[in-house]
PDB file of C-alpha atoms and ligand atoms in Angstrom:
ATOM      1  CA  UNK R  23       0.900  -8.316  15.552  1.00  0.00           C
ATOM      2  CA  UNK R  24      -1.347  -7.084  12.728  1.00  0.00           C
ATOM      3  CA  UNK R  25      -0.875  -3.553  11.420  1.00  0.00           C
ATOM      4  CA  UNK R  26      -2.273  -1.227   8.775  1.00  0.00           C
ATOM      5  CA  UNK R  27      -0.110   1.152   6.742  1.00  0.00           C
ATOM      6  CA  UNK R  28      -2.439   4.040   5.949  1.00  0.00           C
ATOM      7  CA  UNK R  29      -1.575   6.908   3.622  1.00  0.00           C
ATOM      8  CA  UNK R  30      -2.141   8.437   0.187  1.00  0.00           C
ATOM      9  CA  UNK R  31      -0.754   6.894  -3.022  1.00  0.00           C
ATOM     10  CA  UNK R  32       3.026   7.289  -2.998  1.00  0.00           C
ATOM     11  CA  UNK R  33       3.312   7.736   0.781  1.00  0.00           C
ATOM     12  CA  UNK R  34       5.785   4.844   1.006  1.00  0.00           C
ATOM     13  CA  UNK R  35       3.514   2.057   2.255  1.00  0.00           C
ATOM     14  CA  UNK R  36       4.883  -0.622  -0.077  1.00  0.00           C
ATOM     15  CA  UNK R  37       8.499   0.338   0.639  1.00  0.00           C
ATOM     16  CA  UNK R  38       8.000   0.080   4.393  1.00  0.00           C
ATOM     17  CA  UNK R  39       5.891  -3.075   4.161  1.00  0.00           C
ATOM     18  CA  UNK R  40       8.678  -4.874   2.284  1.00  0.00           C
ATOM     19  CA  UNK R  41      11.157  -3.859   4.966  1.00  0.00           C
ATOM     20  CA  UNK R  42       8.916  -5.254   7.716  1.00  0.00           C
ATOM     21  CA  UNK R  43       8.570  -8.508   5.782  1.00  0.00           C
ATOM     22  CA  UNK R  44      12.356  -8.819   5.476  1.00  0.00           C
ATOM     23  CA  UNK R  45      13.218  -7.862   9.046  1.00  0.00           C
ATOM     24  CA  UNK R  46      10.302  -9.262  11.023  1.00  0.00           C
ATOM     25  CA  UNK R  47       8.868 -12.086   8.935  1.00  0.00           C
ATOM     26  CA  UNK R  48       5.506 -10.373   8.708  1.00  0.00           C
ATOM     27  CA  UNK R  49       3.149 -11.045   5.778  1.00  0.00           C
ATOM     28  CA  UNK R  50       2.385  -8.147   3.401  1.00  0.00           C
ATOM     29  CA  UNK R  51      -1.172  -8.069   2.119  1.00  0.00           C
ATOM     30  CA  UNK R  52      -1.322  -5.450  -0.649  1.00  0.00           C
ATOM     31  CA  UNK R  53      -4.687  -5.315  -2.402  1.00  0.00           C
ATOM     32  CA  UNK R  54      -3.040  -3.236  -5.159  1.00  0.00           C
ATOM     33  CA  UNK R  55      -0.558  -6.071  -5.837  1.00  0.00           C
ATOM     34  CA  UNK R  56      -3.348  -8.681  -5.701  1.00  0.00           C
ATOM     35  CA  UNK R  57      -5.430  -6.696  -8.196  1.00  0.00           C
ATOM     36  CA  UNK R  58      -2.430  -6.201 -10.529  1.00  0.00           C
ATOM     37  CA  UNK R  59      -1.773  -9.974 -10.348  1.00  0.00           C
ATOM     38  CA  UNK R  60      -5.414 -10.637 -11.255  1.00  0.00           C
ATOM     39  CA  UNK R  61      -5.075  -8.227 -14.169  1.00  0.00           C
ATOM     40  CA  UNK R  62      -1.867  -9.909 -15.379  1.00  0.00           C
ATOM     41  CA  UNK R  63      -3.443 -13.369 -15.138  1.00  0.00           C
ATOM     42  CA  UNK R  64      -6.238 -12.277 -17.490  1.00  0.00           C
ATOM     43  CA  UNK R  65      -8.979 -13.564 -15.147  1.00  0.00           C
ATOM     44  CA  UNK R  66     -12.542 -12.227 -15.485  1.00  0.00           C
ATOM     45  CA  UNK R  67     -12.103 -10.211 -12.297  1.00  0.00           C
ATOM     46  CA  UNK R  68      -8.780  -8.854 -13.588  1.00  0.00           C
ATOM     47  CA  UNK R  69     -10.428  -7.691 -16.801  1.00  0.00           C
ATOM     48  CA  UNK R  70     -13.246  -6.082 -14.848  1.00  0.00           C
ATOM     49  CA  UNK R  71     -10.937  -4.004 -12.614  1.00  0.00           C
ATOM     50  CA  UNK R  72      -8.327  -3.053 -15.206  1.00  0.00           C
ATOM     51  CA  UNK R  73      -9.917   0.157 -16.549  1.00  0.00           C
ATOM     52  CA  UNK R  74     -11.049   1.264 -13.067  1.00  0.00           C
ATOM     53  CA  UNK R  75      -7.485   0.943 -11.748  1.00  0.00           C
ATOM     54  CA  UNK R  76      -5.936   2.753 -14.689  1.00  0.00           C
ATOM     55  CA  UNK R  77      -8.354   5.633 -14.182  1.00  0.00           C
ATOM     56  CA  UNK R  78      -7.372   5.764 -10.506  1.00  0.00           C
ATOM     57  CA  UNK R  79     -10.780   4.938  -9.054  1.00  0.00           C
ATOM     58  CA  UNK R  80     -11.405   2.453  -6.255  1.00  0.00           C
ATOM     59  CA  UNK R  81     -12.613  -1.010  -7.204  1.00  0.00           C
ATOM     60  CA  UNK R  82     -15.657  -2.316  -5.314  1.00  0.00           C
ATOM     61  CA  UNK R  83     -15.464  -3.183  -1.618  1.00  0.00           C
ATOM     62  CA  UNK R  84     -16.835  -6.634  -2.404  1.00  0.00           C
ATOM     63  CA  UNK R  85     -13.870  -7.531  -4.641  1.00  0.00           C
ATOM     64  CA  UNK R  86     -11.095  -6.358  -2.309  1.00  0.00           C
ATOM     65  CA  UNK R  87     -12.723  -7.775   0.830  1.00  0.00           C
ATOM     66  CA  UNK R  88     -12.979 -11.135  -0.985  1.00  0.00           C
ATOM     67  CA  UNK R  89      -9.267 -10.998  -1.879  1.00  0.00           C
ATOM     68  CA  UNK R  90      -8.258 -10.183   1.681  1.00  0.00           C
ATOM     69  CA  UNK R  91     -10.463 -12.902   3.136  1.00  0.00           C
ATOM     70  CA  UNK R  92      -8.862 -15.518   0.875  1.00  0.00           C
ATOM     71  CA  UNK R  93      -5.338 -14.524   1.875  1.00  0.00           C
ATOM     72  CA  UNK R  94      -6.095 -14.214   5.602  1.00  0.00           C
ATOM     73  CA  UNK R  95      -7.252 -17.795   5.589  1.00  0.00           C
ATOM     74  CA  UNK R  96      -4.276 -19.036   3.563  1.00  0.00           C
ATOM     75  CA  UNK R  97      -1.235 -17.238   5.012  1.00  0.00           C
ATOM     76  CA  UNK R  98       0.630 -17.462   8.277  1.00  0.00           C
ATOM     77  CA  UNK R  99       3.496 -15.456   9.711  1.00  0.00           C
ATOM     78  CA  UNK R 100       4.477 -13.009  12.410  1.00  0.00           C
ATOM     79  CA  UNK R 101       1.438 -10.850  11.707  1.00  0.00           C
ATOM     80  CA  UNK R 102      -0.181  -9.210   8.727  1.00  0.00           C
ATOM     81  CA  UNK R 103       0.697  -5.841   7.214  1.00  0.00           C
ATOM     82  CA  UNK R 104      -2.318  -4.396   5.456  1.00  0.00           C
ATOM     83  CA  UNK R 105      -0.934  -2.198   2.674  1.00  0.00           C
ATOM     84  CA  UNK R 106      -3.511  -0.205   0.707  1.00  0.00           C
ATOM     85  CA  UNK R 107      -6.387  -1.858   2.583  1.00  0.00           C
ATOM     86  CA  UNK R 108      -8.784  -0.824   4.047  1.00  0.00           C
ATOM     87  CA  UNK R 109      -9.596   2.178   1.852  1.00  0.00           C
ATOM     88  CA  UNK R 110     -13.239   2.719   2.878  1.00  0.00           C
ATOM     89  CA  UNK R 111     -15.165   2.528   6.150  1.00  0.00           C
ATOM     90  CA  UNK R 112     -16.978  -0.565   4.851  1.00  0.00           C
ATOM     91  CA  UNK R 113     -13.599  -2.235   4.260  1.00  0.00           C
ATOM     92  CA  UNK R 114     -12.452  -1.242   7.765  1.00  0.00           C
ATOM     93  CA  UNK R 115     -15.538  -2.829   9.318  1.00  0.00           C
ATOM     94  CA  UNK R 116     -15.100  -5.947   7.193  1.00  0.00           C
ATOM     95  CA  UNK R 117     -11.461  -6.237   8.275  1.00  0.00           C
ATOM     96  CA  UNK R 118     -12.383  -6.029  11.955  1.00  0.00           C
ATOM     97  CA  UNK R 119     -14.965  -8.784  11.448  1.00  0.00           C
ATOM     98  CA  UNK R 120     -12.553 -11.020   9.484  1.00  0.00           C
ATOM     99  CA  UNK R 121      -9.834 -10.662  12.135  1.00  0.00           C
ATOM    100  CA  UNK R 122     -12.323 -11.338  14.940  1.00  0.00           C
ATOM    101  CA  UNK R 123     -13.370 -14.541  13.170  1.00  0.00           C
ATOM    102  CA  UNK R 124      -9.712 -15.659  13.285  1.00  0.00           C
ATOM    103  CA  UNK R 125      -9.466 -14.700  16.965  1.00  0.00           C
ATOM    104  CA  UNK R 126      -7.123 -11.836  16.050  1.00  0.00           C
ATOM    105  CA  UNK R 127      -7.132  -8.061  16.248  1.00  0.00           C
ATOM    106  CA  UNK R 128      -5.375  -4.962  14.970  1.00  0.00           C
ATOM    107  CA  UNK R 129      -2.351  -3.789  16.870  1.00  0.00           C
ATOM    108  CA  UNK R 130      -1.547  -0.429  15.298  1.00  0.00           C
ATOM    109  CA  UNK R 131      -2.526   1.769  12.376  1.00  0.00           C
ATOM    110  CA  UNK R 132       0.513   3.651  11.088  1.00  0.00           C
ATOM    111  CA  UNK R 133      -0.540   6.868   9.380  1.00  0.00           C
ATOM    112  CA  UNK R 134       2.130   7.882   6.854  1.00  0.00           C
ATOM    113  CA  UNK R 135       1.917  11.654   6.516  1.00  0.00           C
ATOM    114  CA  UNK R 136       3.176  13.166   3.256  1.00  0.00           C
ATOM    115  CA  UNK R 137       2.446  16.507   1.552  1.00  0.00           C
ATOM    116  CA  UNK R 138       0.408  16.369  -1.629  1.00  0.00           C
ATOM    117  CA  UNK R 139       3.135  18.177  -3.605  1.00  0.00           C
ATOM    118  CA  UNK R 140       5.635  15.447  -2.725  1.00  0.00           C
ATOM    119  CA  UNK R 141       3.308  12.733  -4.027  1.00  0.00           C
ATOM    120  CA  UNK R 142       3.513  13.805  -7.670  1.00  0.00           C
ATOM    121  CA  UNK R 143       7.309  13.396  -7.620  1.00  0.00           C
ATOM    122  CA  UNK R 144       7.024  10.092  -5.739  1.00  0.00           C
ATOM    123  CA  UNK R 145       4.501   8.614  -8.164  1.00  0.00           C
ATOM    124  CA  UNK R 146       5.989   9.838 -11.436  1.00  0.00           C
ATOM    125  CA  UNK R 147       9.480   8.557 -10.458  1.00  0.00           C
ATOM    126  CA  UNK R 148       8.386   5.136  -9.219  1.00  0.00           C
ATOM    127  CA  UNK R 149       9.427   1.865 -10.890  1.00  0.00           C
ATOM    128  CA  UNK R 150       9.504  -1.694  -9.578  1.00  0.00           C
ATOM    129  CA  UNK R 151      11.245  -4.975 -10.265  1.00  0.00           C
ATOM    130  CA  UNK R 152       8.908  -7.301 -12.145  1.00  0.00           C
ATOM    131  CA  UNK R 153      10.674 -10.294 -10.668  1.00  0.00           C
ATOM    132  CA  UNK R 154      11.064  -9.647  -6.909  1.00  0.00           C
ATOM    133  CA  UNK R 155       8.805  -6.585  -6.469  1.00  0.00           C
ATOM    134  CA  UNK R 156      11.503  -4.264  -5.080  1.00  0.00           C
ATOM    135  CA  UNK R 157      10.347  -0.629  -5.238  1.00  0.00           C
ATOM    136  CA  UNK R 158      12.665   2.010  -6.758  1.00  0.00           C
ATOM    137  CA  UNK R 159      12.592   5.710  -7.565  1.00  0.00           C
ATOM    138  CA  UNK R 160      14.426   7.609 -10.313  1.00  0.00           C
ATOM    139  CA  UNK R 161      15.778  10.172  -7.832  1.00  0.00           C
ATOM    140  CA  UNK R 162      15.386   8.945  -4.253  1.00  0.00           C
ATOM    141  CA  UNK R 163      16.091   5.207  -4.726  1.00  0.00           C
ATOM    142  CA  UNK R 164      17.746   4.439  -8.056  1.00  0.00           C
ATOM    143  CA  UNK R 165      19.255   1.031  -8.835  1.00  0.00           C
ATOM    144  CA  UNK R 166      23.043   0.787  -8.396  1.00  0.00           C
ATOM    145  CA  UNK R 167      23.425  -0.369 -12.009  1.00  0.00           C
ATOM    146  CA  UNK R 168      21.002   1.242 -14.419  1.00  0.00           C
ATOM    147  CA  UNK R 169      18.333  -1.183 -15.625  1.00  0.00           C
ATOM    148  CA  UNK R 170      19.227  -3.954 -13.151  1.00  0.00           C
ATOM    149  CA  UNK R 171      17.503  -4.795  -9.856  1.00  0.00           C
ATOM    150  CA  UNK R 172      19.905  -4.534  -6.877  1.00  0.00           C
ATOM    151  CA  UNK R 173      18.000  -7.200  -5.041  1.00  0.00           C
ATOM    152  CA  UNK R 174      17.694 -10.026  -7.570  1.00  0.00           C
ATOM    153  CA  UNK R 175      19.635  -8.965 -10.691  1.00  0.00           C
ATOM    154  CA  UNK R 176      16.560  -8.978 -12.948  1.00  0.00           C
ATOM    155  CA  UNK R 177      16.428  -6.483 -15.819  1.00  0.00           C
ATOM    156  CA  UNK R 178      12.638  -6.621 -15.902  1.00  0.00           C
ATOM    157  CA  UNK R 179      12.021  -3.177 -14.386  1.00  0.00           C
ATOM    158  CA  UNK R 180       8.593  -1.691 -14.990  1.00  0.00           C
ATOM    159  CA  UNK R 181       6.351   1.299 -14.401  1.00  0.00           C
ATOM    160  CA  UNK R 182       2.701   1.134 -13.449  1.00  0.00           C
ATOM    161  CA  UNK R 183       0.046   2.150 -15.967  1.00  0.00           C
ATOM    162  CA  UNK R 184      -1.627   4.354 -13.341  1.00  0.00           C
ATOM    163  CA  UNK R 185       1.554   6.167 -12.237  1.00  0.00           C
ATOM    164  CA  UNK R 186       0.924   9.365 -14.181  1.00  0.00           C
ATOM    165  CA  UNK R 187      -0.222  12.802 -13.040  1.00  0.00           C
ATOM    166  CA  UNK R 188      -3.701  12.439 -14.464  1.00  0.00           C
ATOM    167  CA  UNK R 189      -4.529   9.196 -12.701  1.00  0.00           C
ATOM    168  CA  UNK R 190      -2.839  10.463  -9.534  1.00  0.00           C
ATOM    169  CA  UNK R 191      -5.275  13.372  -9.398  1.00  0.00           C
ATOM    170  CA  UNK R 192      -8.218  10.945  -9.382  1.00  0.00           C
ATOM    171  CA  UNK R 193      -6.456   8.674  -6.880  1.00  0.00           C
ATOM    172  CA  UNK R 194      -5.906  11.621  -4.531  1.00  0.00           C
ATOM    173  CA  UNK R 195      -9.554  12.642  -4.803  1.00  0.00           C
ATOM    174  CA  UNK R 196     -10.609   9.059  -4.035  1.00  0.00           C
ATOM    175  CA  UNK R 197      -8.209   9.083  -1.081  1.00  0.00           C
ATOM    176  CA  UNK R 198      -9.602  12.287   0.415  1.00  0.00           C
ATOM    177  CA  UNK R 199     -13.247  11.386  -0.183  1.00  0.00           C
ATOM    178  CA  UNK R 200     -13.245   7.740   0.821  1.00  0.00           C
ATOM    179  CA  UNK R 201     -10.038   6.772   2.659  1.00  0.00           C
ATOM    180  CA  UNK R 202      -9.046   9.786   4.772  1.00  0.00           C
ATOM    181  CA  UNK R 203     -12.130   9.344   7.072  1.00  0.00           C
ATOM    182  CA  UNK R 204     -10.336   6.210   8.296  1.00  0.00           C
ATOM    183  CA  UNK R 205      -7.809   8.468  10.037  1.00  0.00           C
ATOM    184  CA  UNK R 206     -10.545   9.770  12.325  1.00  0.00           C
ATOM    185  CA  UNK R 207     -12.050   6.322  12.679  1.00  0.00           C
ATOM    186  CA  UNK R 208      -8.813   4.720  13.893  1.00  0.00           C
ATOM    187  CA  UNK R 209      -7.886   7.757  15.982  1.00  0.00           C
ATOM    188  CA  UNK R 210     -11.157   7.401  17.864  1.00  0.00           C
ATOM    189  CA  UNK R 211     -10.437   3.707  18.423  1.00  0.00           C
ATOM    190  CA  UNK R 212      -7.039   4.657  19.877  1.00  0.00           C
ATOM    191  CA  UNK R 213      -5.066   2.680  17.282  1.00  0.00           C
ATOM    192  CA  UNK R 214      -3.575   5.509  15.223  1.00  0.00           C
ATOM    193  CA  UNK R 215       0.149   6.372  15.242  1.00  0.00           C
ATOM    194  CA  UNK R 216       1.389   9.030  12.786  1.00  0.00           C
ATOM    195  CA  UNK R 217       4.860   8.990  11.216  1.00  0.00           C
ATOM    196  CA  UNK R 218       6.565  11.623   9.065  1.00  0.00           C
ATOM    197  CA  UNK R 219       6.547   9.993   5.624  1.00  0.00           C
ATOM    198  CA  UNK R 220       8.530  12.916   4.171  1.00  0.00           C
ATOM    199  CA  UNK R 221      11.691  11.832   5.978  1.00  0.00           C
ATOM    200  CA  UNK R 222      14.276   9.661   4.220  1.00  0.00           C
ATOM    201  CA  UNK R 223      13.401   6.004   3.743  1.00  0.00           C
ATOM    202  CA  UNK R 224      15.743   4.824   6.535  1.00  0.00           C
ATOM    203  CA  UNK R 225      14.366   7.410   8.957  1.00  0.00           C
ATOM    204  CA  UNK R 226      10.812   6.285   8.252  1.00  0.00           C
ATOM    205  CA  UNK R 227      11.912   2.682   8.862  1.00  0.00           C
ATOM    206  CA  UNK R 228      13.322   3.761  12.230  1.00  0.00           C
ATOM    207  CA  UNK R 229      10.153   5.663  13.233  1.00  0.00           C
ATOM    208  CA  UNK R 230       7.969   2.674  12.447  1.00  0.00           C
ATOM    209  CA  UNK R 231      10.403   0.337  14.197  1.00  0.00           C
ATOM    210  CA  UNK R 232      10.208   2.508  17.330  1.00  0.00           C
ATOM    211  CA  UNK R 233       6.408   2.388  17.311  1.00  0.00           C
ATOM    212  CA  UNK R 234       6.204  -1.372  16.824  1.00  0.00           C
ATOM    213  CA  UNK R 235       8.917  -2.066  19.405  1.00  0.00           C
TER     214      UNK R 235
HETATM  215  P1  ADP Z 578      -0.719   3.030  -4.308  1.00  0.00           P
HETATM  216  O1  ADP Z 578       0.500   2.175  -4.078  1.00  0.00           O
HETATM  217  O2  ADP Z 578      -0.448   4.104  -5.302  1.00  0.00           O
HETATM  218  O3  ADP Z 578      -1.334   3.515  -3.034  1.00  0.00           O
HETATM  219  P2  ADP Z 578      -2.210   0.592  -4.815  1.00  0.00           P
HETATM  220  O4  ADP Z 578      -1.212  -0.272  -5.476  1.00  0.00           O
HETATM  221  O5  ADP Z 578      -2.490   0.340  -3.383  1.00  0.00           O
HETATM  222  O6  ADP Z 578      -1.807   2.123  -5.041  1.00  0.00           O
HETATM  223  O7  ADP Z 578      -3.584   0.532  -5.602  1.00  0.00           O
HETATM  224  C1  ADP Z 578      -3.663   0.687  -6.994  1.00  0.00           C
HETATM  225  C2  ADP Z 578      -5.119   0.698  -7.422  1.00  0.00           C
HETATM  226  O8  ADP Z 578      -5.744  -0.548  -7.080  1.00  0.00           O
HETATM  227  C3  ADP Z 578      -5.992   1.764  -6.740  1.00  0.00           C
HETATM  228  O9  ADP Z 578      -5.922   3.014  -7.406  1.00  0.00           O
HETATM  229  C4  ADP Z 578      -7.385   1.124  -6.860  1.00  0.00           C
HETATM  230  O10 ADP Z 578      -7.884   1.234  -8.189  1.00  0.00           O
HETATM  231  C5  ADP Z 578      -7.075  -0.353  -6.620  1.00  0.00           C
HETATM  232  N1  ADP Z 578      -7.134  -0.718  -5.184  1.00  0.00           N
HETATM  233  C6  ADP Z 578      -6.103  -1.157  -4.432  1.00  0.00           C
HETATM  234  N2  ADP Z 578      -6.499  -1.422  -3.165  1.00  0.00           N
HETATM  235  C7  ADP Z 578      -7.825  -1.108  -3.118  1.00  0.00           C
HETATM  236  C8  ADP Z 578      -8.796  -1.144  -2.083  1.00  0.00           C
HETATM  237  N3  ADP Z 578      -8.493  -1.544  -0.824  1.00  0.00           N
HETATM  238  N4  ADP Z 578     -10.063  -0.755  -2.393  1.00  0.00           N
HETATM  239  C9  ADP Z 578     -10.389  -0.360  -3.641  1.00  0.00           C
HETATM  240  N5  ADP Z 578      -9.508  -0.286  -4.662  1.00  0.00           N
HETATM  241  C10 ADP Z 578      -8.229  -0.678  -4.420  1.00  0.00           C
HETATM  242  P1  ADP Z 579       2.893   3.515  -1.741  1.00  0.00           P
HETATM  243  O1  ADP Z 579       2.965   2.011  -1.588  1.00  0.00           O
HETATM  244  O2  ADP Z 579       2.402   4.200  -0.506  1.00  0.00           O
HETATM  245  O3  ADP Z 579       2.151   3.939  -2.963  1.00  0.00           O
HETATM  246  P2  ADP Z 579       5.759   3.309  -2.429  1.00  0.00           P
HETATM  247  O4  ADP Z 579       6.398   2.581  -1.304  1.00  0.00           O
HETATM  248  O5  ADP Z 579       5.521   2.565  -3.698  1.00  0.00           O
HETATM  249  O6  ADP Z 579       4.396   4.042  -1.920  1.00  0.00           O
HETATM  250  O7  ADP Z 579       6.658   4.609  -2.724  1.00  0.00           O
HETATM  251  C1  ADP Z 579       6.343   5.518  -3.782  1.00  0.00           C
HETATM  252  C2  ADP Z 579       7.647   5.982  -4.439  1.00  0.00           C
HETATM  253  O8  ADP Z 579       8.371   6.826  -3.528  1.00  0.00           O
HETATM  254  C3  ADP Z 579       8.617   4.856  -4.805  1.00  0.00           C
HETATM  255  O9  ADP Z 579       9.263   5.214  -5.996  1.00  0.00           O
HETATM  256  C4  ADP Z 579       9.596   4.798  -3.617  1.00  0.00           C
HETATM  257  O10 ADP Z 579      10.896   4.345  -4.021  1.00  0.00           O
HETATM  258  C5  ADP Z 579       9.646   6.256  -3.187  1.00  0.00           C
HETATM  259  N1  ADP Z 579       9.764   6.430  -1.716  1.00  0.00           N
HETATM  260  C6  ADP Z 579       9.178   5.680  -0.748  1.00  0.00           C
HETATM  261  N2  ADP Z 579       9.460   6.176   0.485  1.00  0.00           N
HETATM  262  C7  ADP Z 579      10.239   7.268   0.287  1.00  0.00           C
HETATM  263  C8  ADP Z 579      10.860   8.238   1.178  1.00  0.00           C
HETATM  264  N3  ADP Z 579      10.705   8.151   2.508  1.00  0.00           N
HETATM  265  N4  ADP Z 579      11.574   9.225   0.617  1.00  0.00           N
HETATM  266  C9  ADP Z 579      11.728   9.317  -0.725  1.00  0.00           C
HETATM  267  N5  ADP Z 579      11.177   8.468  -1.616  1.00  0.00           N
HETATM  268  C10 ADP Z 579      10.442   7.437  -1.117  1.00  0.00           C
HETATM  269 ZN1   ZN Z 580      14.334  -7.742  -8.293  1.00  0.00          ZN
END
């Protein structure tokens, strides 16, 4: 079962994807994580995308489609969770073609609906564990012990360079201009299932669980 988590920055895609990985053995494919890894590795591609990401703009379709293609060919599991991909109609078409080549298809597109006002608080309070990738929030999901990851005990907690109000404004504009048309696209295909992303994390988990069965 291959699914897309679709929603604006801060909607909770990463949080829910990690839960599906843990509970269902699915494979999370986050282009944001792949691009941040490329940046951290200091590769030529990483250097090229670094400033674009910090500004909150989308990197080129060619780069992210290439990253997804590599991982689709390399990974196996109980289905893929596309997190933060596709973000343009060209990426959506490319994904359909890549899956068809593997004899696979998309099962469901989960649209995570969240108000714009809530996103500022989500993004500015977000921090993650540099070791295991667990996602936290200053107010809604703090660590049990300050400065220590609940999941793995690491003290390497970090904030993203693009998680500030300025970059978020650009990211939201990019979302509305280039990504939100995908809602209509997948609705017309009959694949779209909305969930209330404003509910508490556990409630969102339950809504998605009910949709996926
Ligand atoms: P968020 O979790 O806030 O939705 P991501 O981690 O998915 O953000 O993405 C961070 C940044 O990486 C984006 O602002 C963009 O610059 C780049 N990026 C990630 N995925 C894509 C994609 N599919 N297409 C283009 N750019 C992407
Ligand atoms: P995305 O991957 O869509 O950008 P994240 O999963 O990283 O979103 O979540 C953004 C921030 O909001 C994180 O700090 C996370 O802990 C928090 N968060 C996620 N889901 C919820 C929720 N349902 N209610 C409150 N806070 C949430
Ligand atoms: Zn951790």
